[in-house]
């Protein structure tokens, strides 16, 4: 059964600068609720890759795809932000979003530095990274890739 979206996640999805055709990376996707909200807002005209370090979370997210209206718009992979890298031949992402990810919200500084480098390398030149903590989001500056 898919998790119900909280009002907070709905507000976050609404605040993202989304456009049809985007490739979006969700870091710390958990059961995939935000990834599904993003794909719904773009009527499936996007690709959202959700990553999470938890195998259990990724399994739950993958299980939710079968009942989703736009299953081809979603994919999930087990990876941490500080270890993530594009697969061979994989196109870079236009936007990344991370909600309650310790490596990016200041709780784990060393992991955060490594995560920012990995995210910057996975984003297109125009790519942007958003985290929670603003109203409802704030954009983080990325180091040069």
Tab-separated table of C-alpha atoms in Angstrom:
chain	number	residue	atom	x	y	z
A	1	UNK	CA	0.000	0.000	0.000
A	2	UNK	CA	1.357	3.410	-0.955
A	3	UNK	CA	2.087	5.886	1.803
A	4	UNK	CA	-0.194	8.911	1.968
A	5	UNK	CA	1.475	12.221	1.238
A	6	UNK	CA	1.796	14.621	4.144
A	7	UNK	CA	0.813	18.252	3.665
A	8	UNK	CA	4.491	19.129	4.056
A	9	UNK	CA	5.511	16.891	1.124
A	10	UNK	CA	2.678	18.288	-0.997
A	11	UNK	CA	3.939	21.839	-0.301
A	12	UNK	CA	7.499	20.802	-1.147
A	13	UNK	CA	6.411	19.214	-4.442
A	14	UNK	CA	4.411	22.355	-5.276
A	15	UNK	CA	7.434	24.591	-4.528
A	16	UNK	CA	9.880	22.781	-6.833
A	17	UNK	CA	10.575	24.516	-10.173
A	18	UNK	CA	9.335	21.595	-12.271
A	19	UNK	CA	8.949	21.444	-16.045
A	20	UNK	CA	7.940	18.662	-18.416
A	21	UNK	CA	10.857	16.613	-19.680
A	22	UNK	CA	12.994	17.094	-16.563
A	23	UNK	CA	15.203	14.450	-15.022
A	24	UNK	CA	14.886	14.722	-11.237
A	25	UNK	CA	16.981	13.072	-8.540
A	26	UNK	CA	15.366	12.596	-5.144
A	27	UNK	CA	17.947	11.914	-2.457
A	28	UNK	CA	16.703	10.019	0.592
A	29	UNK	CA	13.497	8.957	-1.145
A	30	UNK	CA	12.207	6.640	1.580
A	31	UNK	CA	9.060	4.889	0.291
A	32	UNK	CA	8.910	7.159	-2.779
A	33	UNK	CA	6.045	9.455	-1.825
A	34	UNK	CA	7.712	12.689	-2.993
A	35	UNK	CA	8.930	11.016	-6.204
A	36	UNK	CA	5.340	10.033	-7.015
A	37	UNK	CA	4.068	13.539	-6.203
A	38	UNK	CA	6.632	15.032	-8.583
A	39	UNK	CA	5.735	12.614	-11.399
A	40	UNK	CA	2.025	13.330	-10.860
A	41	UNK	CA	2.588	17.085	-11.162
A	42	UNK	CA	4.277	16.518	-14.520
A	43	UNK	CA	1.702	13.928	-15.674
A	44	UNK	CA	4.523	11.438	-16.044
A	45	UNK	CA	6.398	13.667	-18.541
A	46	UNK	CA	9.622	13.396	-16.555
A	47	UNK	CA	11.971	10.866	-15.040
A	48	UNK	CA	12.425	10.723	-11.270
A	49	UNK	CA	15.167	8.591	-9.763
A	50	UNK	CA	14.808	8.119	-6.044
A	51	UNK	CA	17.841	6.982	-4.086
A	52	UNK	CA	18.041	5.879	-0.471
A	53	UNK	CA	20.712	4.131	1.585
A	54	UNK	CA	18.038	1.822	3.059
A	55	UNK	CA	17.305	-1.372	1.117
A	56	UNK	CA	13.953	-1.604	2.926
A	57	UNK	CA	12.946	1.905	1.807
A	58	UNK	CA	13.964	1.216	-1.796
A	59	UNK	CA	12.006	-2.061	-1.792
A	60	UNK	CA	8.907	-0.217	-0.514
A	61	UNK	CA	9.324	2.494	-3.142
A	62	UNK	CA	9.710	-0.070	-5.925
A	63	UNK	CA	6.627	-1.958	-4.723
A	64	UNK	CA	4.555	1.233	-4.939
A	65	UNK	CA	5.353	1.741	-8.637
A	66	UNK	CA	3.120	-1.079	-9.900
A	67	UNK	CA	-0.023	0.730	-8.725
A	68	UNK	CA	1.171	4.165	-9.898
A	69	UNK	CA	-0.391	5.927	-12.888
A	70	UNK	CA	2.993	6.764	-14.465
A	71	UNK	CA	5.278	3.805	-13.627
A	72	UNK	CA	7.724	4.582	-16.448
A	73	UNK	CA	8.476	7.960	-14.866
A	74	UNK	CA	9.956	6.442	-11.711
A	75	UNK	CA	12.953	4.366	-10.754
A	76	UNK	CA	14.561	3.655	-7.397
A	77	UNK	CA	18.119	2.683	-6.515
A	78	UNK	CA	19.893	1.878	-3.270
A	79	UNK	CA	22.663	4.439	-2.807
A	80	UNK	CA	23.737	7.085	-0.331
A	81	UNK	CA	24.145	10.701	-1.379
A	82	UNK	CA	27.868	10.612	-0.625
A	83	UNK	CA	28.411	7.514	-2.812
A	84	UNK	CA	25.959	8.215	-5.654
A	85	UNK	CA	27.215	8.389	-9.206
A	86	UNK	CA	25.608	8.171	-12.592
A	87	UNK	CA	25.544	4.754	-14.224
A	88	UNK	CA	27.485	4.375	-17.472
A	89	UNK	CA	25.580	6.204	-20.209
A	90	UNK	CA	23.089	7.717	-17.763
A	91	UNK	CA	22.105	11.315	-18.536
A	92	UNK	CA	22.628	13.976	-15.871
A	93	UNK	CA	19.756	15.354	-13.833
A	94	UNK	CA	18.165	18.797	-14.099
A	95	UNK	CA	17.151	19.046	-10.468
A	96	UNK	CA	17.900	17.297	-7.188
A	97	UNK	CA	15.845	17.434	-4.012
A	98	UNK	CA	16.667	16.095	-0.548
A	99	UNK	CA	14.290	16.195	2.405
A	100	UNK	CA	15.585	15.340	5.892
A	101	UNK	CA	18.950	14.109	4.625
A	102	UNK	CA	21.589	14.475	7.335
A	103	UNK	CA	24.462	14.751	4.870
A	104	UNK	CA	22.903	17.890	3.382
A	105	UNK	CA	21.212	19.627	6.306
A	106	UNK	CA	24.342	20.195	8.366
A	107	UNK	CA	24.112	17.183	10.693
A	108	UNK	CA	27.022	15.325	9.030
A	109	UNK	CA	29.504	17.848	7.643
A	110	UNK	CA	32.117	15.492	6.171
A	111	UNK	CA	29.462	13.337	4.482
A	112	UNK	CA	27.825	16.560	3.294
A	113	UNK	CA	30.957	17.727	1.491
A	114	UNK	CA	31.254	14.390	-0.298
A	115	UNK	CA	27.506	14.326	-1.074
A	116	UNK	CA	27.615	17.809	-2.620
A	117	UNK	CA	30.497	16.769	-4.887
A	118	UNK	CA	28.634	13.633	-5.991
A	119	UNK	CA	25.383	15.520	-6.594
A	120	UNK	CA	27.151	18.269	-8.553
A	121	UNK	CA	28.746	15.592	-10.752
A	122	UNK	CA	25.312	14.013	-11.388
A	123	UNK	CA	23.596	17.281	-12.351
A	124	UNK	CA	23.594	19.003	-15.726
A	125	UNK	CA	25.397	22.360	-15.945
A	126	UNK	CA	22.079	24.140	-15.235
A	127	UNK	CA	21.163	21.698	-12.441
A	128	UNK	CA	19.876	22.880	-9.082
A	129	UNK	CA	19.708	21.296	-5.609
A	130	UNK	CA	16.922	21.965	-3.134
A	131	UNK	CA	16.624	20.866	0.494
A	132	UNK	CA	14.055	21.421	3.203
A	133	UNK	CA	14.546	24.174	5.741
A	134	UNK	CA	13.328	27.128	3.742
A	135	UNK	CA	9.741	28.155	3.127
A	136	UNK	CA	9.386	25.228	2.378
A	137	UNK	CA	12.628	24.795	0.402
A	138	UNK	CA	16.022	26.379	0.098
A	139	UNK	CA	18.519	26.030	-2.708
A	140	UNK	CA	22.069	24.909	-1.945
A	141	UNK	CA	25.027	26.139	-3.933
A	142	UNK	CA	26.963	23.352	-5.572
A	143	UNK	CA	30.724	23.025	-5.836
A	144	UNK	CA	32.138	23.022	-9.369
A	145	UNK	CA	31.745	19.540	-10.860
